[in-house]
Tab-separated table of C-alpha atoms in Angstrom:
chain	number	residue	atom	x	y	z
G	1	UNK	CA	99.097	140.710	155.038
G	2	UNK	CA	102.257	143.953	154.443
G	3	UNK	CA	105.162	142.287	155.119
G	4	UNK	CA	108.012	144.551	157.459
G	5	UNK	CA	108.797	147.669	154.916
G	6	UNK	CA	111.826	149.990	154.999
G	7	UNK	CA	112.637	153.386	154.038
G	8	UNK	CA	114.019	154.435	151.813
G	9	UNK	CA	115.130	151.344	149.820
G	10	UNK	CA	118.863	153.836	148.520
G	11	UNK	CA	120.451	156.280	150.737
G	12	UNK	CA	123.660	158.099	148.923
G	13	UNK	CA	124.884	160.048	151.862
G	14	UNK	CA	129.050	162.542	152.040
G	15	UNK	CA	131.118	160.758	154.705
G	16	UNK	CA	130.108	163.006	157.891
G	17	UNK	CA	126.711	163.415	157.139
G	18	UNK	CA	123.692	162.143	159.807
G	19	UNK	CA	121.665	158.665	158.665
G	20	UNK	CA	118.212	157.872	160.106
G	21	UNK	CA	116.717	154.532	158.579
G	22	UNK	CA	113.122	153.861	158.859
G	23	UNK	CA	111.921	150.175	159.671
G	24	UNK	CA	107.865	149.639	160.051
G	25	UNK	CA	107.772	146.350	161.030
G	26	UNK	CA	104.091	143.315	160.755
G	27	UNK	CA	101.391	144.927	162.804
G	28	UNK	CA	101.308	143.623	166.461
G	29	UNK	CA	105.181	142.352	166.233
G	30	UNK	CA	106.849	142.909	169.238
G	31	UNK	CA	110.464	142.261	168.839
G	32	UNK	CA	112.021	143.733	166.897
G	33	UNK	CA	115.646	143.847	165.590
G	34	UNK	CA	118.093	145.907	163.193
G	35	UNK	CA	121.074	143.921	160.967
G	36	UNK	CA	124.105	144.921	158.908
G	37	UNK	CA	124.836	143.117	156.337
G	38	UNK	CA	128.075	143.666	154.420
G	39	UNK	CA	128.756	143.093	151.009
G	40	UNK	CA	129.485	139.081	150.492
G	41	UNK	CA	128.962	138.311	154.130
G	42	UNK	CA	125.534	137.299	156.952
G	43	UNK	CA	124.053	139.781	158.558
G	44	UNK	CA	125.511	141.284	162.072
G	45	UNK	CA	123.260	141.516	164.441
G	46	UNK	CA	122.545	145.491	165.583
G	47	UNK	CA	120.531	145.972	168.286
G	48	UNK	CA	116.914	144.609	169.244
G	49	UNK	CA	113.901	146.071	170.328
G	50	UNK	CA	110.807	143.624	173.300
G	51	UNK	CA	108.115	146.709	172.196
G	52	UNK	CA	109.176	150.226	173.184
G	53	UNK	CA	112.311	149.402	175.585
G	54	UNK	CA	115.661	148.208	174.501
G	55	UNK	CA	117.086	145.082	175.579
G	56	UNK	CA	120.506	144.208	173.745
G	57	UNK	CA	122.549	146.440	171.873
G	58	UNK	CA	125.569	144.611	172.425
G	59	UNK	CA	126.116	144.975	168.300
G	60	UNK	CA	126.259	148.243	167.565
G	61	UNK	CA	129.147	148.993	166.216
G	62	UNK	CA	130.002	152.708	167.353
G	63	UNK	CA	128.613	155.191	169.658
G	64	UNK	CA	127.890	157.338	166.289
G	65	UNK	CA	124.944	154.488	166.066
G	66	UNK	CA	121.699	155.083	167.988
G	67	UNK	CA	118.447	152.911	167.677
G	68	UNK	CA	115.364	153.608	168.621
G	69	UNK	CA	111.166	152.103	169.464
G	70	UNK	CA	109.085	154.746	171.271
G	71	UNK	CA	106.021	153.803	170.501
G	72	UNK	CA	106.500	149.659	170.350
G	73	UNK	CA	106.014	149.710	166.569
G	74	UNK	CA	108.271	151.637	163.908
G	75	UNK	CA	111.677	151.997	164.660
G	76	UNK	CA	114.512	154.148	163.719
G	77	UNK	CA	117.902	153.586	163.196
G	78	UNK	CA	120.113	156.824	163.662
G	79	UNK	CA	123.680	156.968	162.644
G	80	UNK	CA	125.532	160.159	162.763
G	81	UNK	CA	128.789	161.181	161.171
G	82	UNK	CA	128.517	158.329	158.628
G	83	UNK	CA	132.021	156.634	157.475
G	84	UNK	CA	132.887	154.942	154.651
G	85	UNK	CA	132.757	151.443	156.495
G	86	UNK	CA	128.548	152.141	157.401
G	87	UNK	CA	128.200	151.863	154.114
G	88	UNK	CA	126.427	148.419	153.859
G	89	UNK	CA	122.500	146.683	153.711
G	90	UNK	CA	120.641	147.490	157.077
G	91	UNK	CA	118.230	144.809	157.552
G	92	UNK	CA	115.366	145.372	160.263
G	93	UNK	CA	113.247	142.135	161.031
G	94	UNK	CA	110.220	141.844	163.327
G	95	UNK	CA	109.066	138.745	164.770
G	96	UNK	CA	105.155	138.465	167.352
G	97	UNK	CA	107.128	137.386	170.349
G	98	UNK	CA	110.791	136.433	171.438
G	99	UNK	CA	109.996	132.883	171.898
G	100	UNK	CA	113.000	131.113	169.714
G	101	UNK	CA	111.148	128.746	167.952
G	102	UNK	CA	109.306	131.957	166.464
G	103	UNK	CA	110.064	133.032	163.153
G	104	UNK	CA	111.593	136.338	162.696
G	105	UNK	CA	110.340	138.250	158.942
G	106	UNK	CA	112.629	140.600	156.777
G	107	UNK	CA	112.219	144.095	155.611
G	108	UNK	CA	113.814	144.662	151.654
G	109	UNK	CA	116.713	146.356	153.553
G	110	UNK	CA	118.133	150.063	153.072
G	111	UNK	CA	120.877	149.953	151.168
G	112	UNK	CA	123.652	152.906	152.163
G	113	UNK	CA	126.374	153.950	150.759
G	114	UNK	CA	129.121	156.462	152.086
G	115	UNK	CA	130.837	157.999	149.440
K	1	UNK	CA	128.685	131.671	171.532
K	2	UNK	CA	127.031	129.981	169.512
K	3	UNK	CA	128.714	129.570	165.377
K	4	UNK	CA	128.138	129.089	162.762
K	5	UNK	CA	130.755	127.600	159.277
K	6	UNK	CA	129.069	127.823	155.648
K	7	UNK	CA	130.658	126.340	152.430
K	8	UNK	CA	131.890	129.337	150.176
K	9	UNK	CA	130.402	130.359	146.902
K	10	UNK	CA	129.276	130.711	144.458
K	11	UNK	CA	127.906	127.197	143.685
K	12	UNK	CA	126.667	126.986	139.801
K	13	UNK	CA	125.106	124.116	139.079
K	14	UNK	CA	122.667	122.227	136.277
K	15	UNK	CA	118.911	122.397	136.294
K	16	UNK	CA	117.842	119.136	137.880
K	17	UNK	CA	121.342	118.578	139.870
K	18	UNK	CA	122.052	117.162	143.017
K	19	UNK	CA	122.380	119.842	145.355
K	20	UNK	CA	123.882	119.987	148.558
K	21	UNK	CA	125.177	123.079	150.939
K	22	UNK	CA	127.469	122.391	154.171
K	23	UNK	CA	126.740	124.076	157.394
K	24	UNK	CA	128.396	122.585	160.260
K	25	UNK	CA	127.446	124.785	164.112
K	26	UNK	CA	129.484	125.481	167.506
K	27	UNK	CA	126.660	125.675	170.320
K	28	UNK	CA	125.891	125.824	174.323
K	29	UNK	CA	123.064	123.481	174.614
K	30	UNK	CA	120.943	121.874	171.425
K	31	UNK	CA	119.317	125.697	170.521
K	32	UNK	CA	117.237	125.689	166.749
K	33	UNK	CA	118.815	125.968	163.608
K	34	UNK	CA	117.410	127.418	160.256
K	35	UNK	CA	118.070	128.560	157.318
K	36	UNK	CA	117.446	131.750	155.222
K	37	UNK	CA	116.870	132.395	151.046
K	38	UNK	CA	118.153	135.760	150.607
K	39	UNK	CA	116.467	135.582	146.290
K	40	UNK	CA	117.215	138.959	144.145
K	41	UNK	CA	116.394	141.395	144.857
K	42	UNK	CA	113.959	140.678	148.001
K	43	UNK	CA	114.567	140.349	151.739
K	44	UNK	CA	115.798	137.272	153.528
K	45	UNK	CA	113.613	134.629	154.363
K	46	UNK	CA	112.631	131.468	156.228
K	47	UNK	CA	113.544	128.136	154.398
K	48	UNK	CA	113.261	125.823	156.968
K	49	UNK	CA	114.391	125.113	159.919
K	50	UNK	CA	114.652	122.051	163.251
K	51	UNK	CA	114.287	122.399	166.285
K	52	UNK	CA	116.082	119.720	168.138
K	53	UNK	CA	117.838	117.032	167.177
K	54	UNK	CA	117.270	114.718	164.159
K	55	UNK	CA	114.419	117.047	163.125
K	56	UNK	CA	114.097	117.053	159.770
K	57	UNK	CA	113.083	120.485	157.933
K	58	UNK	CA	111.737	120.648	154.472
K	59	UNK	CA	110.031	123.378	152.065
K	60	UNK	CA	109.997	123.820	148.768
K	61	UNK	CA	111.926	120.452	147.619
K	62	UNK	CA	114.885	121.457	150.409
K	63	UNK	CA	115.506	119.337	153.365
K	64	UNK	CA	118.066	119.803	156.230
K	65	UNK	CA	118.689	117.182	159.246
K	66	UNK	CA	119.369	118.759	162.188
K	67	UNK	CA	122.793	115.918	162.943
K	68	UNK	CA	123.772	116.179	166.880
K	69	UNK	CA	126.254	113.726	166.541
K	70	UNK	CA	128.471	115.408	163.525
K	71	UNK	CA	127.051	119.229	164.700
K	72	UNK	CA	125.784	119.735	160.719
K	73	UNK	CA	122.446	121.154	159.055
K	74	UNK	CA	123.798	119.932	155.649
K	75	UNK	CA	120.949	121.542	152.993
K	76	UNK	CA	119.779	119.862	150.363
K	77	UNK	CA	117.758	119.353	147.647
K	78	UNK	CA	116.865	116.538	144.883
K	79	UNK	CA	116.864	118.920	141.701
K	80	UNK	CA	117.358	122.354	141.476
K	81	UNK	CA	115.861	124.695	139.128
K	82	UNK	CA	116.539	127.882	137.591
K	83	UNK	CA	114.164	129.434	140.834
K	84	UNK	CA	116.473	128.256	143.226
K	85	UNK	CA	119.050	130.542	142.122
K	86	UNK	CA	119.247	132.570	145.549
K	87	UNK	CA	122.033	132.888	148.561
K	88	UNK	CA	121.568	130.741	151.343
K	89	UNK	CA	122.518	131.355	154.797
K	90	UNK	CA	122.454	129.392	157.645
K	91	UNK	CA	121.358	129.839	161.560
K	92	UNK	CA	121.176	129.756	165.200
K	93	UNK	CA	119.823	131.715	167.740
K	94	UNK	CA	121.422	132.362	170.503
K	95	UNK	CA	120.954	130.838	174.370
K	96	UNK	CA	120.005	133.768	175.420
K	97	UNK	CA	116.087	133.074	175.330
K	98	UNK	CA	114.960	135.431	172.845
K	99	UNK	CA	115.773	135.334	168.451
K	100	UNK	CA	118.811	137.466	168.399
K	101	UNK	CA	120.716	134.859	165.056
K	102	UNK	CA	124.193	134.438	164.148
K	103	UNK	CA	123.939	133.952	160.300
K	104	UNK	CA	126.776	132.156	158.221
K	105	UNK	CA	128.385	133.795	155.392
K	106	UNK	CA	126.308	132.784	152.546
K	107	UNK	CA	126.502	130.324	149.469
K	108	UNK	CA	125.596	132.021	146.201
K	109	UNK	CA	123.464	129.296	144.280
K	110	UNK	CA	123.791	129.505	140.590
K	111	UNK	CA	121.394	127.150	138.300
K	112	UNK	CA	121.692	127.329	134.424
K	113	UNK	CA	119.360	125.799	132.347
């Protein structure tokens, strides 16, 4: 079946622009995660949804970052007034449920470059 | 909170060489441990996992043993291939009841023919 998909794959934004990144998780997966991966680093947790509820947003770096999952499936990560330090790959992952042994399935990521 | 320390790369090996990528962890309790792999141009994928002490995870010829006494989860493969060239991440979940995962810095492996 289809895996996790993300769009766009690449996004170039001028500093100060708003961007929206989309994630389509695997159908039926309850849990959805967003991560930020800077160049040469490991992914860092941003936020977590269980169905439509955002249960943890402790990793969002500032109030310019906002995520939603209104119907418990597709999720959007929005970054307002982008800054150069926002340049990174944004990864989405989904999991069947929230148990600690359940595998997370990752999408290919969206590479955001802020100029 | 939970954390991992992973050897930095890049690691360059000849085909059929033995691979070890070191990973140590700091954690509350005994969480599951993971190795993820990121092939060029592809998304992260789970390579193997171990859910309790002394467990050995294995997949595609890779192995890692959950060592509680040394808080380690080193990744090994006896004979690497060019197709193993990728970035490898050691990871562990938090203890909050869901899978917020903490990743290591990643180790880039390049295998040359």
